[in-house]
């Protein structure tokens, strides 16, 4: 296994660069199996010493220092080269290498996707393009020349185009210059037969910016929404953060083969086509919302990531946590704050709490890694965003703005650390943030226990808050953190007995007292003010009261979840809960999107986590059966109001992806999910699945297929046939199969995966079928026979041979294996051991599976 020999990189071992690249000129001569890359780099002395450059899979053709051939002074190994002998304080390095984009299936560095050249350099892909100090604290300006056949008419790189023209033999060239110093991970190049959807933007200070979204011919009519989202993002960043765009052109390119969502390369964002292309027939409301959020995210990186970047990869949350926080704020402003918050928290709990509770737990700022690609995690991204939300809540909105302003002004053009970030707030507010900084270094989700007492005679209510932070790999002992707890105290009529406020718990335990006219029902951790697990003993009456009366939308929703969890875990009679739910979902004063969320029951995965946290054995079949029973009971008891809602929420206007219409469709779909269990419900679903925008068809088709209703197979087949030409829509069909709780789901998934025409090397296809099965179908993945585990491990290994990054990310589905019974644990252990014993195991997959196995 390679991980035994692979090097561990440590935060504590950071040293500043020995040599700093200041200007870079790259010349590309593109050819599928033999692309030539000439690099001319001006170096200046940093700490000095030997010149060490990173480089992987490069065939070096020539190397000069200030015009002198230095090939004899070079020592080349698998990870780079070292130049020995004396060097002046400044010099020019010039080297030519040959690379093969065509065989590059890992999708890192320069690769080919459907005949189009593109790059992915974050985190360490630039070293697969040329020899370079490939670390984010080396920032240089870049000039790029691209030569290619005219059959690739569009030639792009970062910055602004400075020249273009024809060359001999049906070839042409373009030259680009990026005036802003940047780290190598933000370099990008694209060459292909592309068309663009164009627009323009005038910045607040009056500068004109050309906007271009490049796609393959035929896709140009599916770019309008992404363009609209881009313009709104640009305006929002000016208005809310005072940040203007800084080049005369901003480009986005959609690519079909891509390891992640999108990449913020300076001036030339590259996107997974799934997060650009949308039309009412091919994208759901959720897809539109994701496109909006990701377009915003990548655009916002221009300031949080690009103008101010990370000193080293341990500081990844400096750009990612902040940028996620910013995109969440943007989406909340564009849609609904309450709905956005509930969705963000649901994500956080499903992905980050899960990670934090298992063998892959790590701090928001990790302290060591083997493969940095494995640390683009829910913890770094989502918990990183939560930490910023807490900071803002603690210091207040105005102080947050001032602190961010200071951060931008002080660090523009620099490669920074979390200390720099917190330092800006410390200096602008005068507060000591050293205890708050523990949120960056301590892993694990704190448990917040609340107990209360009411002294009727004195009219005194006391609330005791206690924090316990669980041990995580490598961290046995934790210190108390700063936990902001937003609260309200409700009277029997649902009124606020005191103005809603904020309690700050910064010790292990503290008691807060209030003088009140009556015993309150507390509403704690409103808006989910901290990423913690709140534990408080509540009665059913209290939960139902909060579901009916809480003025905080998040806690109103949360009260409903608590009711559902009690019904599922303790087998409590759900009647009172379901009646309160019926009242809440038919309350027309509430936003339909919010009501749709109220109608969603906890997933099997959520219940498995809750069962495990309560110290009970997790039985996936029993959990699934309990969920089915609750949904049956809900369908029966709410049938009449659900039928009314289904009729009332019909959207008769032309499709628009806006929040208002999407909310009505979501509520209608939530009603249909339950109604499909009632007589005549399948007829409704079959009718809805047959026509209309995808956002109406898909939930209906899913409800049919997952309930195994009559006609489900025919409807699935009709959908497949209608969309066989469109891979992004076909992915949705794959996901329905992958996530079906029906007993034959694995057989169907196996048949699809095993057919010769399944394009499994494409990460979107792989994730839609294999990934969705393991991560989104607990009852079938955890089949007691072990067949689900075996199937999944086979495919992870197969993917590792071509694309380690995607294999490793997908393998994270095994991280919860210690929750299950001894027999299942034995079955998983056997698969993990089989993976670890595989010949040519990648360092990506080796690290992830090794850590999971050690649990
Ligand atoms: N920085 C990207 C973002 O916006 C994510 C990213 C990291 C990425 N590594 C990648 C994207 C590799 C594609 C491929 O979050
Ligand atoms: Zn990002």
CSV table of C-alpha atoms in Angstrom, one decimal, residues 165-551:
chain,number,residue,atom,x,y,z
A,165,UNK,CA,-3.8,35.4,-35.5
A,166,UNK,CA,-3.4,32.8,-38.1
A,167,UNK,CA,-0.4,30.5,-38.4
A,168,UNK,CA,0.8,28.2,-41.2
A,169,UNK,CA,-0.9,24.9,-41.9
A,170,UNK,CA,-4.4,25.5,-40.7
A,171,UNK,CA,-3.2,26.6,-37.2
A,172,UNK,CA,-3.8,29.7,-35.2
A,173,UNK,CA,-2.8,31.3,-31.9
A,174,UNK,CA,-4.0,33.5,-29.1
A,175,UNK,CA,-2.1,35.3,-26.4
A,176,UNK,CA,-3.5,36.2,-23.0
A,177,UNK,CA,-2.1,38.3,-20.2
A,178,UNK,CA,-3.3,38.3,-16.6
A,179,UNK,CA,-2.1,41.5,-14.8
A,180,UNK,CA,-3.0,40.2,-11.3
A,181,UNK,CA,-0.4,38.1,-9.5
A,182,UNK,CA,-1.9,34.7,-8.8
A,183,UNK,CA,-0.9,31.3,-7.4
A,184,UNK,CA,-0.4,28.5,-10.0
A,185,UNK,CA,-3.6,26.7,-8.9
A,186,UNK,CA,-5.6,29.5,-10.5
A,187,UNK,CA,-4.0,29.1,-13.9
A,188,UNK,CA,-6.4,27.9,-16.6
A,189,UNK,CA,-6.4,27.1,-20.3
A,190,UNK,CA,-9.3,26.1,-22.6
A,191,UNK,CA,-9.2,25.2,-26.3
A,192,UNK,CA,-12.2,23.9,-28.2
A,193,UNK,CA,-15.0,24.2,-30.6
A,194,UNK,CA,-17.1,26.3,-28.4
A,195,UNK,CA,-19.8,29.0,-28.8
A,196,UNK,CA,-20.5,31.7,-26.3
A,197,UNK,CA,-23.5,33.3,-24.7
A,198,UNK,CA,-22.6,36.9,-24.3
A,199,UNK,CA,-23.6,39.8,-22.1
A,200,UNK,CA,-22.0,42.7,-20.4
A,201,UNK,CA,-21.9,44.3,-17.0
A,202,UNK,CA,-21.0,47.9,-15.9
A,203,UNK,CA,-19.4,48.0,-12.5
A,204,UNK,CA,-20.4,50.5,-9.9
A,205,UNK,CA,-17.4,52.7,-10.8
A,206,UNK,CA,-18.5,52.5,-14.5
A,207,UNK,CA,-16.1,50.0,-15.9
A,208,UNK,CA,-17.4,47.8,-18.7
A,209,UNK,CA,-17.0,44.1,-18.4
A,210,UNK,CA,-17.6,41.6,-21.2
A,211,UNK,CA,-19.3,38.4,-19.9
A,212,UNK,CA,-19.0,35.2,-21.8
A,213,UNK,CA,-20.3,31.7,-21.1
A,214,UNK,CA,-18.7,29.1,-23.4
A,215,UNK,CA,-20.5,25.9,-24.2
A,216,UNK,CA,-20.6,23.3,-26.9
A,217,UNK,CA,-22.6,24.2,-30.0
A,218,UNK,CA,-26.2,23.3,-29.3
A,219,UNK,CA,-26.1,24.2,-25.6
A,220,UNK,CA,-26.1,28.0,-26.1
A,221,UNK,CA,-29.8,28.3,-25.4
A,222,UNK,CA,-29.3,26.8,-21.9
A,223,UNK,CA,-27.0,29.5,-20.5
A,224,UNK,CA,-29.4,32.3,-19.8
A,225,UNK,CA,-30.0,31.5,-16.2
A,226,UNK,CA,-26.3,31.1,-15.4
A,227,UNK,CA,-25.7,34.5,-17.0
A,228,UNK,CA,-28.5,36.1,-15.0
A,229,UNK,CA,-27.1,34.6,-11.8
A,230,UNK,CA,-23.6,35.9,-12.7
A,231,UNK,CA,-24.8,39.5,-13.2
A,232,UNK,CA,-26.8,39.4,-9.9
A,233,UNK,CA,-23.7,38.0,-8.1
A,234,UNK,CA,-21.5,40.8,-9.4
A,235,UNK,CA,-24.0,43.4,-8.3
A,236,UNK,CA,-24.5,41.7,-4.9
A,237,UNK,CA,-20.8,41.7,-4.2
A,238,UNK,CA,-20.5,45.4,-4.9
A,239,UNK,CA,-23.5,46.2,-2.7
A,240,UNK,CA,-23.0,43.9,0.2
A,241,UNK,CA,-19.1,43.6,0.4
A,242,UNK,CA,-18.1,46.6,-1.6
A,243,UNK,CA,-16.1,44.4,-4.1
A,244,UNK,CA,-15.9,45.2,-7.7
A,245,UNK,CA,-14.7,43.0,-10.6
A,246,UNK,CA,-11.2,43.8,-11.8
A,247,UNK,CA,-10.7,42.7,-15.4
A,248,UNK,CA,-12.4,43.8,-18.7
A,249,UNK,CA,-13.7,40.3,-19.3
A,250,UNK,CA,-15.1,37.4,-17.2
A,251,UNK,CA,-15.5,34.0,-18.8
A,252,UNK,CA,-17.2,30.8,-17.8
A,253,UNK,CA,-16.6,27.5,-19.6
A,254,UNK,CA,-18.8,24.4,-19.2
A,255,UNK,CA,-17.0,21.1,-19.3
A,256,UNK,CA,-18.5,17.6,-19.3
A,257,UNK,CA,-15.8,15.7,-17.5
A,258,UNK,CA,-15.0,17.4,-14.2
A,259,UNK,CA,-14.1,16.2,-10.8
A,260,UNK,CA,-16.0,18.7,-8.7
A,261,UNK,CA,-18.6,21.4,-9.1
A,262,UNK,CA,-16.6,24.3,-10.5
A,263,UNK,CA,-13.3,26.1,-10.3
A,264,UNK,CA,-12.6,29.8,-9.8
A,265,UNK,CA,-9.6,30.3,-12.1
A,266,UNK,CA,-8.9,34.0,-12.4
A,267,UNK,CA,-11.2,35.5,-15.1
A,268,UNK,CA,-11.9,32.0,-16.5
A,269,UNK,CA,-14.1,29.9,-14.3
A,270,UNK,CA,-14.4,26.3,-15.4
A,271,UNK,CA,-17.7,24.6,-14.5
A,272,UNK,CA,-19.0,21.1,-14.5
A,273,UNK,CA,-21.7,21.5,-17.2
A,274,UNK,CA,-24.3,20.3,-14.7
A,275,UNK,CA,-23.9,23.7,-12.9
A,276,UNK,CA,-24.3,25.9,-16.0
A,277,UNK,CA,-26.8,24.4,-18.4
A,278,UNK,CA,-30.4,24.7,-17.6
A,279,UNK,CA,-33.8,24.7,-19.3
A,280,UNK,CA,-37.2,24.0,-17.9
A,281,UNK,CA,-37.2,20.6,-19.7
A,282,UNK,CA,-33.8,19.5,-18.5
A,283,UNK,CA,-33.3,21.1,-15.1
A,284,UNK,CA,-35.2,21.0,-11.8
A,285,UNK,CA,-35.8,24.0,-9.5
A,286,UNK,CA,-33.1,22.6,-7.3
A,287,UNK,CA,-30.7,22.5,-10.3
A,288,UNK,CA,-31.5,26.2,-10.9
A,289,UNK,CA,-30.9,27.0,-7.3
A,290,UNK,CA,-27.6,25.1,-7.4
A,291,UNK,CA,-26.5,26.9,-10.5
A,292,UNK,CA,-27.2,30.2,-8.9
A,293,UNK,CA,-25.3,29.3,-5.8
A,294,UNK,CA,-22.3,27.9,-7.5
A,295,UNK,CA,-22.0,30.7,-10.1
A,296,UNK,CA,-22.1,33.1,-7.1
A,297,UNK,CA,-19.5,31.0,-5.2
A,298,UNK,CA,-17.0,30.9,-8.0
A,299,UNK,CA,-17.5,34.6,-8.8
A,300,UNK,CA,-17.1,35.6,-5.1
A,301,UNK,CA,-13.8,33.7,-5.1
A,302,UNK,CA,-12.4,36.6,-7.2
A,303,UNK,CA,-11.9,38.4,-3.9
A,304,UNK,CA,-12.0,35.7,-1.3
A,305,UNK,CA,-9.5,33.3,-2.8
A,306,UNK,CA,-7.9,35.0,-5.8
A,307,UNK,CA,-7.1,38.6,-4.8
A,308,UNK,CA,-6.5,37.3,-1.3
A,309,UNK,CA,-5.4,33.6,-1.4
A,310,UNK,CA,-4.1,30.9,1.0
A,311,UNK,CA,-0.6,30.8,2.3
A,312,UNK,CA,-0.7,27.0,2.2
A,313,UNK,CA,-3.4,24.3,1.8
A,314,UNK,CA,-4.0,24.0,5.5
A,315,UNK,CA,-5.6,27.4,5.2
A,316,UNK,CA,-8.1,26.2,2.6
A,317,UNK,CA,-11.1,27.3,4.8
A,318,UNK,CA,-9.8,30.8,4.5
A,319,UNK,CA,-11.1,30.9,1.0
A,320,UNK,CA,-13.7,28.1,1.0
A,321,UNK,CA,-15.5,28.7,4.3
A,322,UNK,CA,-15.7,32.4,3.6
A,323,UNK,CA,-16.9,31.9,0.1
A,324,UNK,CA,-19.5,29.4,1.0
A,325,UNK,CA,-20.7,31.8,3.7
A,326,UNK,CA,-20.9,34.5,1.1
A,327,UNK,CA,-22.8,32.3,-1.4
A,328,UNK,CA,-25.2,31.3,1.2
A,329,UNK,CA,-25.9,34.9,2.1
A,330,UNK,CA,-26.4,35.7,-1.5
A,331,UNK,CA,-28.9,32.8,-2.1
A,332,UNK,CA,-30.7,33.8,1.1
A,333,UNK,CA,-31.1,37.4,-0.2
A,334,UNK,CA,-32.2,36.1,-3.6
A,335,UNK,CA,-34.7,33.7,-2.2
A,336,UNK,CA,-35.9,33.1,1.4
A,337,UNK,CA,-33.7,33.5,4.4
A,338,UNK,CA,-35.6,30.9,6.4
A,339,UNK,CA,-35.8,28.3,3.6
A,340,UNK,CA,-32.1,28.8,2.8
A,341,UNK,CA,-31.1,28.4,6.4
A,342,UNK,CA,-33.0,25.2,6.9
A,343,UNK,CA,-31.6,23.7,3.7
A,344,UNK,CA,-28.0,24.7,4.6
A,345,UNK,CA,-28.4,23.2,8.1
A,346,UNK,CA,-29.9,20.0,6.7
A,347,UNK,CA,-26.9,19.7,4.4
A,348,UNK,CA,-24.5,20.4,7.2
A,349,UNK,CA,-26.0,17.8,9.4
A,350,UNK,CA,-26.2,15.2,6.7
A,351,UNK,CA,-22.6,15.6,5.5
A,352,UNK,CA,-20.5,17.5,8.0
A,353,UNK,CA,-21.9,16.1,11.3
A,354,UNK,CA,-21.6,12.7,9.8
A,355,UNK,CA,-17.9,13.4,8.9
A,356,UNK,CA,-17.3,14.9,12.3
A,357,UNK,CA,-18.6,11.9,14.1
A,358,UNK,CA,-16.5,9.3,12.2
A,359,UNK,CA,-13.0,8.3,11.3
A,360,UNK,CA,-12.5,11.1,8.8
A,361,UNK,CA,-13.2,13.9,11.4
A,362,UNK,CA,-10.7,16.8,11.2
A,363,UNK,CA,-10.6,20.4,12.2
A,364,UNK,CA,-11.8,23.2,10.0
A,365,UNK,CA,-8.2,23.9,9.6
A,366,UNK,CA,-6.5,20.4,9.4
A,367,UNK,CA,-3.0,20.0,10.7
A,368,UNK,CA,-1.8,17.3,8.5
A,369,UNK,CA,-2.6,15.5,5.2
A,370,UNK,CA,-1.3,12.9,2.8
A,371,UNK,CA,-3.3,14.0,-0.2
A,372,UNK,CA,-4.7,17.5,-0.1
A,373,UNK,CA,-7.5,16.6,-2.6
A,374,UNK,CA,-9.0,14.6,0.3
A,375,UNK,CA,-9.5,17.7,2.4
A,376,UNK,CA,-12.0,19.5,0.2
A,377,UNK,CA,-14.6,18.4,2.7
A,378,UNK,CA,-17.9,19.3,4.3
A,379,UNK,CA,-15.9,20.3,7.4
A,380,UNK,CA,-13.6,22.8,5.6
A,381,UNK,CA,-16.5,24.2,3.4
A,382,UNK,CA,-19.7,24.0,5.4
A,383,UNK,CA,-18.4,24.1,9.0
A,384,UNK,CA,-15.9,26.7,7.8
A,385,UNK,CA,-18.9,28.8,6.7
A,386,UNK,CA,-20.7,28.2,10.0
A,387,UNK,CA,-17.7,29.5,11.9
A,388,UNK,CA,-18.0,32.8,10.0
A,389,UNK,CA,-21.7,33.0,10.6
A,390,UNK,CA,-21.0,32.6,14.4
A,391,UNK,CA,-18.4,35.3,14.2
A,392,UNK,CA,-20.8,37.7,12.6
A,393,UNK,CA,-23.5,36.9,15.1
A,394,UNK,CA,-21.1,37.4,18.0
A,395,UNK,CA,-19.7,40.8,16.9
A,396,UNK,CA,-22.8,42.1,15.0
A,397,UNK,CA,-23.4,42.9,11.4
A,398,UNK,CA,-21.7,46.3,11.4
A,399,UNK,CA,-18.6,45.1,13.1
A,400,UNK,CA,-18.5,42.2,10.7
A,401,UNK,CA,-18.5,44.6,7.7
A,402,UNK,CA,-15.8,46.7,9.3
A,403,UNK,CA,-13.6,43.6,10.0
A,404,UNK,CA,-14.0,42.2,6.5
A,405,UNK,CA,-13.2,45.7,5.0
A,406,UNK,CA,-10.0,45.7,7.0
A,407,UNK,CA,-9.1,42.2,5.9
A,408,UNK,CA,-9.6,43.2,2.2
A,409,UNK,CA,-7.6,46.4,2.6
A,410,UNK,CA,-4.8,44.9,4.6
A,411,UNK,CA,-4.3,41.7,2.7
A,412,UNK,CA,-5.1,42.4,-0.9
A,413,UNK,CA,-2.5,40.7,-3.1
A,414,UNK,CA,-1.3,38.4,-0.3
A,415,UNK,CA,-1.3,34.7,0.6
A,416,UNK,CA,-2.8,34.5,4.0
A,417,UNK,CA,-3.6,32.4,7.1
A,418,UNK,CA,-6.5,32.1,9.4
A,419,UNK,CA,-4.5,34.2,11.9
A,420,UNK,CA,-4.6,37.0,9.4
A,421,UNK,CA,-8.3,36.6,9.0
A,422,UNK,CA,-9.1,36.6,12.7
A,423,UNK,CA,-6.4,39.3,13.3
A,424,UNK,CA,-8.4,41.7,11.1
A,425,UNK,CA,-11.5,41.2,13.4
A,426,UNK,CA,-9.4,41.4,16.5
A,427,UNK,CA,-8.0,44.7,15.5
A,428,UNK,CA,-11.2,46.2,14.2
A,429,UNK,CA,-13.3,45.2,17.2
A,430,UNK,CA,-10.7,45.2,19.9
A,431,UNK,CA,-11.9,41.8,21.0
A,432,UNK,CA,-9.8,38.9,22.0
A,433,UNK,CA,-10.7,36.1,19.6
A,434,UNK,CA,-8.3,33.5,20.9
A,435,UNK,CA,-10.9,31.2,22.4
A,436,UNK,CA,-13.1,31.7,19.3
A,437,UNK,CA,-10.2,30.4,17.2
A,438,UNK,CA,-10.7,27.0,18.7
A,439,UNK,CA,-13.5,26.5,16.2
A,440,UNK,CA,-10.7,26.2,13.6
A,441,UNK,CA,-8.5,23.8,15.5
A,442,UNK,CA,-10.9,21.5,17.4
A,443,UNK,CA,-12.7,18.8,15.5
A,444,UNK,CA,-15.9,17.2,16.5
A,445,UNK,CA,-19.5,18.5,16.9
A,446,UNK,CA,-20.0,19.9,20.4
A,447,UNK,CA,-23.0,18.5,22.3
A,448,UNK,CA,-24.9,21.3,23.9
A,449,UNK,CA,-27.1,20.2,26.8
A,450,UNK,CA,-29.9,22.4,28.0
A,451,UNK,CA,-31.7,21.9,31.3
A,452,UNK,CA,-34.1,24.3,33.0
A,453,UNK,CA,-35.9,25.0,36.2
A,454,UNK,CA,-38.9,27.2,37.0
A,455,UNK,CA,-39.4,28.8,40.4
A,456,UNK,CA,-43.0,29.8,40.3
A,457,UNK,CA,-42.9,31.7,43.6
A,458,UNK,CA,-40.0,33.9,42.6
A,459,UNK,CA,-41.0,34.1,39.0
A,460,UNK,CA,-37.5,33.0,38.1
A,461,UNK,CA,-36.6,30.8,35.2
A,462,UNK,CA,-33.1,29.4,35.0
A,463,UNK,CA,-31.5,27.8,32.0
A,464,UNK,CA,-28.3,25.8,32.3
A,465,UNK,CA,-26.2,25.2,29.2
A,466,UNK,CA,-23.4,22.7,29.1
A,467,UNK,CA,-21.0,21.8,26.3
A,468,UNK,CA,-19.2,18.5,25.7
A,469,UNK,CA,-16.9,18.1,22.8
A,470,UNK,CA,-16.4,14.5,21.8
A,471,UNK,CA,-12.9,13.0,21.2
A,472,UNK,CA,-11.9,12.7,17.5
A,473,UNK,CA,-9.0,11.0,15.8
A,474,UNK,CA,-5.8,12.5,17.2
A,475,UNK,CA,-7.7,14.9,19.6
A,476,UNK,CA,-8.7,13.3,22.9
A,477,UNK,CA,-9.0,16.4,25.1
A,478,UNK,CA,-10.9,19.5,24.1
A,479,UNK,CA,-11.2,22.9,25.6
A,480,UNK,CA,-14.6,24.7,25.9
A,481,UNK,CA,-15.5,26.8,22.9
A,482,UNK,CA,-17.5,30.0,22.4
A,483,UNK,CA,-21.0,29.0,21.5
A,484,UNK,CA,-23.6,31.6,20.5
A,485,UNK,CA,-27.0,30.5,21.4
A,486,UNK,CA,-29.9,32.6,20.0
A,487,UNK,CA,-33.0,32.1,22.0
A,488,UNK,CA,-36.6,33.1,22.6
A,489,UNK,CA,-38.8,32.4,25.6
A,490,UNK,CA,-42.4,31.8,24.6
A,491,UNK,CA,-45.6,32.3,26.7
A,492,UNK,CA,-48.6,30.0,26.6
A,493,UNK,CA,-50.2,32.1,23.9
A,494,UNK,CA,-47.1,31.8,21.8
A,495,UNK,CA,-46.0,35.3,22.6
A,496,UNK,CA,-42.3,36.3,23.2
A,497,UNK,CA,-42.0,36.8,27.0
A,498,UNK,CA,-38.7,38.7,26.6
A,499,UNK,CA,-37.2,40.2,23.5
A,500,UNK,CA,-35.4,37.4,21.6
A,501,UNK,CA,-31.6,37.5,22.4
A,502,UNK,CA,-28.3,35.8,22.4
A,503,UNK,CA,-26.6,33.7,25.2
A,504,UNK,CA,-22.9,33.2,24.8
A,505,UNK,CA,-21.6,30.0,26.4
A,506,UNK,CA,-17.8,30.1,26.8
A,507,UNK,CA,-17.3,27.8,29.7
A,508,UNK,CA,-18.2,24.1,30.1
A,509,UNK,CA,-21.3,25.0,32.0
A,510,UNK,CA,-23.3,28.1,32.8
A,511,UNK,CA,-26.7,29.0,34.2
A,512,UNK,CA,-28.6,32.0,32.9
A,513,UNK,CA,-31.6,33.3,34.8
A,514,UNK,CA,-34.7,35.3,33.7
A,515,UNK,CA,-37.6,37.0,35.6
A,516,UNK,CA,-40.7,36.0,33.8
A,517,UNK,CA,-44.5,36.2,34.4
A,518,UNK,CA,-45.0,32.5,33.6
A,519,UNK,CA,-43.1,29.4,32.9
A,520,UNK,CA,-41.8,29.7,29.3
A,521,UNK,CA,-41.4,27.2,26.5
A,522,UNK,CA,-37.8,27.9,25.5
A,523,UNK,CA,-36.9,28.1,21.8
A,524,UNK,CA,-33.1,27.5,21.8
A,525,UNK,CA,-30.4,27.8,19.1
A,526,UNK,CA,-32.7,29.8,16.9
A,527,UNK,CA,-31.6,30.0,13.2
A,528,UNK,CA,-29.3,27.2,14.2
A,529,UNK,CA,-26.9,29.8,15.6
A,530,UNK,CA,-24.0,27.3,16.2
A,531,UNK,CA,-23.0,24.0,14.6
A,532,UNK,CA,-23.8,21.9,17.6
A,533,UNK,CA,-26.1,19.1,18.6
A,534,UNK,CA,-28.6,20.5,21.0
A,535,UNK,CA,-30.0,18.1,23.6
A,536,UNK,CA,-32.9,19.0,25.7
A,537,UNK,CA,-35.6,16.8,27.1
A,538,UNK,CA,-38.9,17.9,25.8
A,539,UNK,CA,-42.4,16.6,26.1
A,540,UNK,CA,-44.5,15.9,23.0
A,541,UNK,CA,-46.8,18.7,24.1
A,542,UNK,CA,-43.9,21.1,24.0
A,543,UNK,CA,-42.7,20.0,20.6
A,544,UNK,CA,-46.1,20.3,19.1
A,545,UNK,CA,-46.5,23.7,20.7
A,546,UNK,CA,-43.3,24.9,19.1
A,547,UNK,CA,-44.3,23.4,15.7
A,548,UNK,CA,-47.5,25.4,15.9
A,549,UNK,CA,-46.2,28.6,17.6
A,550,UNK,CA,-42.5,29.3,17.3
A,551,UNK,CA,-41.8,32.6,15.6
